[in-house]
Amino acid sequence: MGLEEKLPSGFVLTTVEQVAGWARKNSVWPATFGLACCAIELMATGGPKHDLARFGMERASASPRQADLMIVAGRLSQKMAPVLRQIYDQMAEPKWVIAMGVCASSGGMFNNYAIVQGVDHVVPVDIYLPGCPPRPEMLIDAIVKLHDKIQNMKFGAHREKQIEELELRAMRTLPLIDQGAGK
């Protein structure tokens, strides 16, 4: 006996947040940042077999001012880190980042002075995509998960409350390794 039953058929009930979330998730334009072998898999994702166009993402933007998703594919060197940050800062809000591959996520097998040990040291990352290199199907799955995150994103005061709750939850998590055990 809810409101839905009393309305005539064909009447749509939704919120502004849901409509805006649906519009945002279906109009994500990526700024590709291919740095290594993962970039080949990223290019394959745009090809006819995997077809990013079905998600409205066929336009890979060369200009960061027209993009709202950065896909960092591959290892990030210390020299390239400031460039990555500059491009990220030039992107319009709201913006999202996918770290594609184990090198972008954690530095991978390159544990040395020249490679940044995870893109999250330079820009905030929304989705971590494992693999060396990850398959195009995995990238599509990560994009679908990001679309779900975008669809359910809150606005205004609700957004601030959601961010505050996420930060409190992150601060309450326990470390995986006891730092004082070795002393």
PDB file of C-alpha atoms in Angstrom:
ATOM      1  CA  MET A   1       0.000   0.000   0.000  1.00  0.00           C
ATOM      2  CA  GLY A   2       2.833   2.356  -0.789  1.00  0.00           C
ATOM      3  CA  LEU A   3       2.784   5.460  -2.947  1.00  0.00           C
ATOM      4  CA  GLU A   4       3.899   3.418  -5.972  1.00  0.00           C
ATOM      5  CA  GLU A   5       0.601   1.517  -6.035  1.00  0.00           C
ATOM      6  CA  LYS A   6      -1.543   4.674  -5.975  1.00  0.00           C
ATOM      7  CA  LEU A   7       0.169   6.345  -8.937  1.00  0.00           C
ATOM      8  CA  PRO A   8      -0.954   5.644 -12.508  1.00  0.00           C
ATOM      9  CA  SER A   9       1.168   3.222 -14.533  1.00  0.00           C
ATOM     10  CA  GLY A  10       4.070   4.774 -16.414  1.00  0.00           C
ATOM     11  CA  PHE A  11       4.800   7.291 -13.640  1.00  0.00           C
ATOM     12  CA  VAL A  12       8.491   7.296 -12.724  1.00  0.00           C
ATOM     13  CA  LEU A  13       9.727   7.745  -9.159  1.00  0.00           C
ATOM     14  CA  THR A  14      13.353   8.701  -8.591  1.00  0.00           C
ATOM     15  CA  THR A  15      15.570  11.288  -6.963  1.00  0.00           C
ATOM     16  CA  VAL A  16      17.732  13.988  -8.476  1.00  0.00           C
ATOM     17  CA  GLU A  17      20.798  12.136  -7.146  1.00  0.00           C
ATOM     18  CA  GLN A  18      19.788   8.959  -9.006  1.00  0.00           C
ATOM     19  CA  VAL A  19      19.151  10.784 -12.286  1.00  0.00           C
ATOM     20  CA  ALA A  20      22.411  12.729 -12.022  1.00  0.00           C
ATOM     21  CA  GLY A  21      24.281   9.538 -11.075  1.00  0.00           C
ATOM     22  CA  TRP A  22      22.827   7.727 -14.090  1.00  0.00           C
ATOM     23  CA  ALA A  23      23.826  10.621 -16.377  1.00  0.00           C
ATOM     24  CA  ARG A  24      27.345  10.782 -14.932  1.00  0.00           C
ATOM     25  CA  LYS A  25      27.995   7.054 -15.154  1.00  0.00           C
ATOM     26  CA  ASN A  26      26.909   6.987 -18.790  1.00  0.00           C
ATOM     27  CA  SER A  27      29.096   9.930 -19.816  1.00  0.00           C
ATOM     28  CA  VAL A  28      32.522   9.108 -18.414  1.00  0.00           C
ATOM     29  CA  TRP A  29      35.342  10.276 -20.672  1.00  0.00           C
ATOM     30  CA  PRO A  30      38.721   8.703 -19.932  1.00  0.00           C
ATOM     31  CA  ALA A  31      42.097  10.395 -20.065  1.00  0.00           C
ATOM     32  CA  THR A  32      44.404   7.511 -20.831  1.00  0.00           C
ATOM     33  CA  PHE A  33      47.836   7.554 -19.264  1.00  0.00           C
ATOM     34  CA  GLY A  34      49.599   4.534 -20.764  1.00  0.00           C
ATOM     35  CA  LEU A  35      53.081   4.140 -19.328  1.00  0.00           C
ATOM     36  CA  ALA A  36      54.119   0.543 -20.019  1.00  0.00           C
ATOM     37  CA  CYS A  37      52.893  -2.857 -21.192  1.00  0.00           C
ATOM     38  CA  CYS A  38      49.472  -2.392 -19.534  1.00  0.00           C
ATOM     39  CA  ALA A  39      48.805   0.319 -22.103  1.00  0.00           C
ATOM     40  CA  ILE A  40      48.609  -2.359 -24.837  1.00  0.00           C
ATOM     41  CA  GLU A  41      45.775  -4.058 -22.944  1.00  0.00           C
ATOM     42  CA  LEU A  42      44.152  -0.651 -22.424  1.00  0.00           C
ATOM     43  CA  MET A  43      44.257  -0.049 -26.196  1.00  0.00           C
ATOM     44  CA  ALA A  44      42.810  -3.508 -26.821  1.00  0.00           C
ATOM     45  CA  THR A  45      39.868  -2.626 -24.578  1.00  0.00           C
ATOM     46  CA  GLY A  46      38.921   0.158 -26.968  1.00  0.00           C
ATOM     47  CA  GLY A  47      39.024  -2.208 -29.939  1.00  0.00           C
ATOM     48  CA  PRO A  48      36.071  -3.942 -31.596  1.00  0.00           C
ATOM     49  CA  LYS A  49      36.290  -7.143 -29.546  1.00  0.00           C
ATOM     50  CA  HIS A  50      35.771  -5.468 -26.172  1.00  0.00           C
ATOM     51  CA  ASP A  51      34.180  -2.181 -27.327  1.00  0.00           C
ATOM     52  CA  LEU A  52      34.274   0.566 -24.709  1.00  0.00           C
ATOM     53  CA  ALA A  53      31.711   2.439 -26.828  1.00  0.00           C
ATOM     54  CA  ARG A  54      28.886   0.484 -25.195  1.00  0.00           C
ATOM     55  CA  PHE A  55      29.721   2.365 -21.987  1.00  0.00           C
ATOM     56  CA  GLY A  56      29.846   5.765 -23.718  1.00  0.00           C
ATOM     57  CA  MET A  57      33.638   5.834 -23.346  1.00  0.00           C
ATOM     58  CA  GLU A  58      34.799   5.635 -26.951  1.00  0.00           C
ATOM     59  CA  ARG A  59      36.162   9.164 -26.797  1.00  0.00           C
ATOM     60  CA  ALA A  60      39.553   8.890 -25.093  1.00  0.00           C
ATOM     61  CA  SER A  61      40.404  12.476 -24.292  1.00  0.00           C
ATOM     62  CA  ALA A  62      43.848  13.837 -25.047  1.00  0.00           C
ATOM     63  CA  SER A  63      42.898  16.947 -23.101  1.00  0.00           C
ATOM     64  CA  PRO A  64      42.590  16.509 -19.320  1.00  0.00           C
ATOM     65  CA  ARG A  65      40.126  19.391 -19.126  1.00  0.00           C
ATOM     66  CA  GLN A  66      37.565  17.297 -21.008  1.00  0.00           C
ATOM     67  CA  ALA A  67      38.127  14.060 -19.076  1.00  0.00           C
ATOM     68  CA  ASP A  68      36.815  12.825 -15.760  1.00  0.00           C
ATOM     69  CA  LEU A  69      38.442   9.375 -15.537  1.00  0.00           C
ATOM     70  CA  MET A  70      42.185   8.779 -15.530  1.00  0.00           C
ATOM     71  CA  ILE A  71      43.327   5.245 -16.274  1.00  0.00           C
ATOM     72  CA  VAL A  72      46.960   4.932 -15.198  1.00  0.00           C
ATOM     73  CA  ALA A  73      48.268   1.871 -17.043  1.00  0.00           C
ATOM     74  CA  GLY A  74      51.726   0.666 -16.040  1.00  0.00           C
ATOM     75  CA  ARG A  75      54.648   1.635 -13.857  1.00  0.00           C
ATOM     76  CA  LEU A  76      55.085   5.262 -12.856  1.00  0.00           C
ATOM     77  CA  SER A  77      58.623   6.623 -12.692  1.00  0.00           C
ATOM     78  CA  GLN A  78      59.684   9.331 -10.261  1.00  0.00           C
ATOM     79  CA  LYS A  79      60.290  11.715 -13.192  1.00  0.00           C
ATOM     80  CA  MET A  80      56.781  11.151 -14.582  1.00  0.00           C
ATOM     81  CA  ALA A  81      54.986  11.533 -11.221  1.00  0.00           C
ATOM     82  CA  PRO A  82      54.781  15.373 -11.330  1.00  0.00           C
ATOM     83  CA  VAL A  83      53.371  15.193 -14.867  1.00  0.00           C
ATOM     84  CA  LEU A  84      50.721  12.715 -13.735  1.00  0.00           C
ATOM     85  CA  ARG A  85      49.760  14.999 -10.847  1.00  0.00           C
ATOM     86  CA  GLN A  86      49.586  18.036 -13.137  1.00  0.00           C
ATOM     87  CA  ILE A  87      47.268  16.226 -15.544  1.00  0.00           C
ATOM     88  CA  TYR A  88      45.122  15.047 -12.629  1.00  0.00           C
ATOM     89  CA  ASP A  89      44.871  18.595 -11.272  1.00  0.00           C
ATOM     90  CA  GLN A  90      43.731  19.869 -14.691  1.00  0.00           C
ATOM     91  CA  MET A  91      40.832  17.392 -14.849  1.00  0.00           C
ATOM     92  CA  ALA A  92      37.340  18.653 -14.080  1.00  0.00           C
ATOM     93  CA  GLU A  93      35.499  17.651 -10.895  1.00  0.00           C
ATOM     94  CA  PRO A  94      34.235  15.065 -10.164  1.00  0.00           C
ATOM     95  CA  LYS A  95      37.152  12.922 -11.280  1.00  0.00           C
ATOM     96  CA  TRP A  96      38.083   9.291 -10.807  1.00  0.00           C
ATOM     97  CA  VAL A  97      41.262   7.218 -11.151  1.00  0.00           C
ATOM     98  CA  ILE A  98      41.806   3.565 -12.032  1.00  0.00           C
ATOM     99  CA  ALA A  99      45.264   2.128 -11.273  1.00  0.00           C
ATOM    100  CA  MET A 100      45.639  -0.518 -13.984  1.00  0.00           C
ATOM    101  CA  GLY A 101      48.134  -3.286 -13.338  1.00  0.00           C
ATOM    102  CA  VAL A 102      50.227  -4.332 -10.400  1.00  0.00           C
ATOM    103  CA  CYS A 103      52.934  -1.764 -11.233  1.00  0.00           C
ATOM    104  CA  ALA A 104      50.467   1.138 -11.049  1.00  0.00           C
ATOM    105  CA  SER A 105      48.879  -0.307  -7.909  1.00  0.00           C
ATOM    106  CA  SER A 106      52.005  -1.121  -5.888  1.00  0.00           C
ATOM    107  CA  GLY A 107      55.144  -0.714  -7.979  1.00  0.00           C
ATOM    108  CA  GLY A 108      55.068  -4.370  -9.012  1.00  0.00           C
ATOM    109  CA  MET A 109      58.386  -6.161  -9.354  1.00  0.00           C
ATOM    110  CA  PHE A 110      60.222  -2.831  -9.683  1.00  0.00           C
ATOM    111  CA  ASN A 111      61.140  -2.165  -6.063  1.00  0.00           C
ATOM    112  CA  ASN A 112      63.808   0.468  -6.690  1.00  0.00           C
ATOM    113  CA  TYR A 113      64.476   4.185  -6.411  1.00  0.00           C
ATOM    114  CA  ALA A 114      63.226   5.043  -9.910  1.00  0.00           C
ATOM    115  CA  ILE A 115      59.659   3.692  -9.674  1.00  0.00           C
ATOM    116  CA  VAL A 116      56.838   5.103  -7.526  1.00  0.00           C
ATOM    117  CA  GLN A 117      55.536   2.273  -5.340  1.00  0.00           C
ATOM    118  CA  GLY A 118      51.896   2.838  -6.189  1.00  0.00           C
ATOM    119  CA  VAL A 119      50.112   5.633  -8.006  1.00  0.00           C
ATOM    120  CA  ASP A 120      48.165   6.362  -4.804  1.00  0.00           C
ATOM    121  CA  HIS A 121      51.282   8.172  -3.547  1.00  0.00           C
ATOM    122  CA  VAL A 122      50.641  10.797  -6.253  1.00  0.00           C
ATOM    123  CA  VAL A 123      46.859  10.855  -6.885  1.00  0.00           C
ATOM    124  CA  PRO A 124      43.874   9.350  -5.027  1.00  0.00           C
ATOM    125  CA  VAL A 125      42.847   6.029  -6.578  1.00  0.00           C
ATOM    126  CA  ASP A 126      39.247   4.797  -6.767  1.00  0.00           C
ATOM    127  CA  ILE A 127      39.745   1.329  -8.292  1.00  0.00           C
ATOM    128  CA  TYR A 128      42.839  -0.891  -8.120  1.00  0.00           C
ATOM    129  CA  LEU A 129      43.080  -3.362 -10.995  1.00  0.00           C
ATOM    130  CA  PRO A 130      45.544  -6.228 -10.353  1.00  0.00           C
ATOM    131  CA  GLY A 131      47.350  -8.278 -12.956  1.00  0.00           C
ATOM    132  CA  CYS A 132      50.498  -8.228 -15.036  1.00  0.00           C
ATOM    133  CA  PRO A 133      49.131  -7.094 -17.414  1.00  0.00           C
ATOM    134  CA  PRO A 134      45.403  -7.197 -16.606  1.00  0.00           C
ATOM    135  CA  ARG A 135      43.189  -8.493 -19.388  1.00  0.00           C
ATOM    136  CA  PRO A 136      40.748  -6.147 -21.156  1.00  0.00           C
ATOM    137  CA  GLU A 137      37.879  -8.060 -19.524  1.00  0.00           C
ATOM    138  CA  MET A 138      39.288  -7.126 -16.113  1.00  0.00           C
ATOM    139  CA  LEU A 139      39.441  -3.457 -17.098  1.00  0.00           C
ATOM    140  CA  ILE A 140      35.834  -3.581 -18.265  1.00  0.00           C
ATOM    141  CA  ASP A 141      34.864  -5.154 -14.927  1.00  0.00           C
ATOM    142  CA  ALA A 142      36.681  -2.349 -13.082  1.00  0.00           C
ATOM    143  CA  ILE A 143      34.868   0.238 -15.209  1.00  0.00           C
ATOM    144  CA  VAL A 144      31.511  -1.382 -14.410  1.00  0.00           C
ATOM    145  CA  LYS A 145      32.369  -1.258 -10.687  1.00  0.00           C
ATOM    146  CA  LEU A 146      33.357   2.394 -11.045  1.00  0.00           C
ATOM    147  CA  HIS A 147      30.058   3.081 -12.824  1.00  0.00           C
ATOM    148  CA  ASP A 148      28.249   1.536  -9.847  1.00  0.00           C
ATOM    149  CA  LYS A 149      30.246   3.759  -7.489  1.00  0.00           C
ATOM    150  CA  ILE A 150      29.422   6.845  -9.591  1.00  0.00           C
ATOM    151  CA  GLN A 151      25.714   5.907  -9.775  1.00  0.00           C
ATOM    152  CA  ASN A 152      25.446   5.690  -5.980  1.00  0.00           C
ATOM    153  CA  MET A 153      27.502   8.803  -5.180  1.00  0.00           C
ATOM    154  CA  LYS A 154      25.728  11.308  -2.941  1.00  0.00           C
ATOM    155  CA  PHE A 155      25.535  15.087  -3.514  1.00  0.00           C
ATOM    156  CA  GLY A 156      25.871  18.189  -1.346  1.00  0.00           C
ATOM    157  CA  ALA A 157      25.540  17.704   2.417  1.00  0.00           C
ATOM    158  CA  HIS A 158      24.847  14.002   1.875  1.00  0.00           C
ATOM    159  CA  ARG A 159      28.198  13.696   0.063  1.00  0.00           C
ATOM    160  CA  GLU A 160      30.078  15.397   2.897  1.00  0.00           C
ATOM    161  CA  LYS A 161      28.462  13.020   5.405  1.00  0.00           C
ATOM    162  CA  GLN A 162      29.343  10.013   3.218  1.00  0.00           C
ATOM    163  CA  ILE A 163      32.996  11.131   2.949  1.00  0.00           C
ATOM    164  CA  GLU A 164      33.180  11.666   6.706  1.00  0.00           C
ATOM    165  CA  GLU A 165      31.784   8.167   7.376  1.00  0.00           C
ATOM    166  CA  LEU A 166      34.270   6.592   4.939  1.00  0.00           C
ATOM    167  CA  GLU A 167      37.189   8.435   6.550  1.00  0.00           C
ATOM    168  CA  LEU A 168      36.115   7.347  10.047  1.00  0.00           C
ATOM    169  CA  ARG A 169      35.777   3.736   8.888  1.00  0.00           C
ATOM    170  CA  ALA A 170      39.241   3.872   7.297  1.00  0.00           C
ATOM    171  CA  MET A 171      40.778   5.286  10.472  1.00  0.00           C
ATOM    172  CA  ARG A 172      39.202   2.528  12.589  1.00  0.00           C
ATOM    173  CA  THR A 173      40.735  -0.289  10.557  1.00  0.00           C
ATOM    174  CA  LEU A 174      43.547  -2.163  12.234  1.00  0.00           C
ATOM    175  CA  PRO A 175      46.972  -2.440  10.601  1.00  0.00           C
ATOM    176  CA  LEU A 176      47.805  -5.785   9.023  1.00  0.00           C
ATOM    177  CA  ILE A 177      51.266  -5.869  10.604  1.00  0.00           C
ATOM    178  CA  ASP A 178      51.931  -5.027  14.248  1.00  0.00           C
ATOM    179  CA  GLN A 179      54.548  -2.268  14.089  1.00  0.00           C
ATOM    180  CA  GLY A 180      55.687  -2.727  17.719  1.00  0.00           C
ATOM    181  CA  ALA A 181      56.215  -6.512  17.527  1.00  0.00           C
ATOM    182  CA  GLY A 182      59.840  -6.232  16.336  1.00  0.00           C
ATOM    183  CA  LYS A 183      61.032  -4.113  19.270  1.00  0.00           C
TER     184      LYS A 183
END
